[in-house]
Amino acid sequence: MASSPTGGVKAINIEGRMARERKRLLGMTDEERAWRAKFLKSQIIPPGEPIETPEYYKEYYNPLKRLIRIPLNLMENSLAPIMGKRNALVTRTVTSKLIIGIVGIYCTWYYAKYNTAVCKLHLYIFVYTYIEYTKSIYFVHKLISSIVSLKEMVRKKKYFIYIYIY
């Protein structure tokens, strides 16, 4: 029954008598028909919809978020007459995501370039913890008798580990 679209359960028609217009209107009075016609007319969206009110915008976004959104709002509003409202919104969204991605790449590049000692520190902590005592005999190039931080070891190049596997 896994291949069945209903999973083995008998399908039911949820439309009922609403599937056909004649049956849908079958038991209605003239008053109900007038109400239904009015309801259907109200469902047609006029060209000016949806109406954007400034009060809703102020309630929905806090002041800091409104301040951050100003540059891309200006770009979107200037592109809307040229490209159309939907395409301007898509352009705004793609632009914001690209900016976030570029800033992330730059931050990663800066961290990798200027914090190599920290990267080496993490690497050597991993090396110290990874060595298995039963399979290898290892010793540090110089015995560290005094308490020296790992950052100092990396800076002074005293972090060589020799591993002998028998």
Coordinates of C-alpha atoms in Angstrom, one line a residue:
M1 CA 0.0 0.0 0.0
A2 CA 3.0 2.3 0.1
S3 CA 2.5 3.1 -3.6
S4 CA -1.1 4.2 -2.9
P5 CA -1.6 8.0 -2.9
T6 CA -3.8 7.7 0.2
G7 CA -1.6 5.2 2.0
G8 CA -4.3 2.4 1.9
V9 CA -7.0 4.6 3.4
K10 CA -10.2 4.9 1.3
A11 CA -10.3 8.3 -0.3
I12 CA -13.2 10.6 0.3
N13 CA -14.5 13.6 -1.6
I14 CA -14.0 16.7 0.5
E15 CA -15.6 19.0 -2.0
G16 CA -19.0 17.4 -1.4
R17 CA -21.7 19.3 -3.2
M18 CA -19.5 22.4 -3.6
A19 CA -17.7 20.8 -6.6
R20 CA -20.6 21.7 -9.0
E21 CA -22.2 25.1 -9.1
R22 CA -25.8 23.8 -9.6
K23 CA -25.6 21.6 -6.6
R24 CA -23.8 24.2 -4.6
L25 CA -26.7 26.6 -5.1
L26 CA -29.4 23.9 -4.7
G27 CA -30.8 24.6 -1.2
M28 CA -30.1 28.3 -1.1
T29 CA -32.8 31.0 -0.6
D30 CA -32.7 34.2 -2.6
E31 CA -31.3 36.0 0.4
E32 CA -28.4 33.5 0.7
R33 CA -27.8 33.8 -3.1
A34 CA -27.6 37.6 -2.8
W35 CA -25.2 37.2 0.2
R36 CA -23.0 34.7 -1.8
A37 CA -22.9 37.0 -4.8
K38 CA -21.8 39.9 -2.6
F39 CA -19.2 37.6 -1.0
L40 CA -17.8 36.6 -4.4
K41 CA -17.6 40.2 -5.5
S42 CA -15.7 41.1 -2.4
Q43 CA -13.1 38.3 -3.1
I44 CA -12.0 40.1 -6.3
I45 CA -8.9 42.1 -5.5
P46 CA -8.9 45.6 -7.0
P47 CA -5.8 46.9 -8.8
G48 CA -4.8 49.1 -5.8
E49 CA -4.5 46.2 -3.4
P50 CA -2.8 45.4 -1.2
I51 CA -2.7 48.8 0.5
E52 CA 0.5 49.5 2.3
T53 CA 0.1 51.8 5.3
P54 CA 3.0 53.6 7.0
E55 CA 1.5 52.8 10.5
Y56 CA 1.6 49.0 9.8
Y57 CA 5.3 49.3 8.6
K58 CA 6.2 51.2 11.8
E59 CA 4.4 48.6 14.0
Y60 CA 5.9 45.6 12.2
Y61 CA 9.6 46.8 12.1
N62 CA 11.4 48.2 15.2
P63 CA 13.4 51.4 14.8
L64 CA 16.8 49.7 14.4
K65 CA 15.5 47.4 11.7
R66 CA 13.9 50.3 9.9
L67 CA 17.2 52.2 10.0
I68 CA 19.1 49.2 8.6
R69 CA 16.5 48.7 5.8
I70 CA 16.7 52.3 4.5
P71 CA 19.4 51.8 1.8
L72 CA 17.8 48.7 0.2
N73 CA 14.3 50.3 0.5
L74 CA 15.6 53.3 -1.5
M75 CA 17.1 50.9 -4.1
E76 CA 13.9 48.9 -4.3
N77 CA 11.7 52.1 -4.6
S78 CA 14.0 53.4 -7.4
L79 CA 13.9 50.1 -9.3
A80 CA 10.2 49.5 -9.0
P81 CA 9.1 51.8 -11.8
I82 CA 11.7 50.3 -14.1
M83 CA 11.6 46.6 -13.3
G84 CA 8.2 46.2 -11.7
K85 CA 7.4 45.8 -8.0
R86 CA 8.0 42.0 -7.9
N87 CA 11.3 42.1 -9.7
A88 CA 12.5 45.0 -7.6
L89 CA 11.7 43.0 -4.5
V90 CA 13.6 39.9 -5.8
T91 CA 16.6 42.2 -6.7
R92 CA 16.6 43.6 -3.2
T93 CA 16.5 40.2 -1.6
V94 CA 19.3 38.8 -3.8
T95 CA 21.4 41.9 -3.2
S96 CA 21.0 41.7 0.6
K97 CA 22.0 38.0 0.6
L98 CA 25.0 38.7 -1.6
I99 CA 26.2 41.4 0.7
I100 CA 25.8 39.1 3.7
G101 CA 27.7 36.3 1.8
I102 CA 30.6 38.7 0.8
V103 CA 30.9 40.1 4.3
G104 CA 31.1 36.5 5.6
I105 CA 33.8 35.6 3.1
Y106 CA 35.8 38.7 4.0
C107 CA 35.5 38.0 7.7
T108 CA 36.7 34.4 7.2
W109 CA 39.6 35.5 5.0
Y110 CA 40.6 38.2 7.6
Y111 CA 40.5 35.6 10.4
A112 CA 42.5 33.1 8.4
K113 CA 45.1 35.7 7.4
Y114 CA 45.7 37.5 10.7
N115 CA 45.0 34.9 13.3
T116 CA 47.2 32.0 12.1
A117 CA 48.6 31.6 15.6
V118 CA 45.2 30.8 17.0
C119 CA 44.6 28.4 14.1
K120 CA 47.9 26.7 14.9
L121 CA 47.1 26.6 18.5
H122 CA 43.9 24.7 17.8
L123 CA 45.7 22.4 15.5
Y124 CA 48.4 21.5 18.1
I125 CA 45.8 21.0 20.8
F126 CA 44.2 18.5 18.4
V127 CA 47.6 16.8 17.8
Y128 CA 48.3 16.6 21.5
T129 CA 45.0 15.0 22.2
Y130 CA 45.0 12.7 19.2
I131 CA 48.3 10.8 19.8
E132 CA 47.6 7.3 21.2
Y133 CA 49.9 6.3 24.0
T134 CA 49.8 2.6 23.2
K135 CA 50.7 2.7 19.5
S136 CA 53.4 5.4 19.5
I137 CA 56.2 6.8 21.6
Y138 CA 56.5 10.5 21.3
F139 CA 58.4 13.3 22.9
V140 CA 58.4 17.0 22.5
H141 CA 61.5 18.6 20.9
K142 CA 62.3 20.5 24.1
L143 CA 61.0 19.6 27.5
I144 CA 58.7 22.2 28.8
S145 CA 59.6 22.5 32.5
S146 CA 58.2 25.9 33.1
I147 CA 54.6 26.8 32.5
V148 CA 54.4 28.4 29.1
S149 CA 51.2 29.1 27.3
L150 CA 50.5 27.4 24.0
K151 CA 50.4 30.7 22.2
E152 CA 54.0 31.4 23.4
M153 CA 55.0 28.0 22.2
V154 CA 53.5 28.7 18.7
R155 CA 55.1 32.1 18.6
K156 CA 58.6 30.8 19.6
K157 CA 58.2 27.8 17.2
K158 CA 58.6 25.3 20.1
Y159 CA 55.7 23.1 19.1
F160 CA 57.4 20.3 17.1
I161 CA 56.2 16.8 17.9
Y162 CA 58.2 13.8 16.8
I163 CA 56.2 10.6 16.5
Y164 CA 57.9 7.2 16.3
I165 CA 55.7 4.3 15.3
Y166 CA 57.1 0.8 15.8

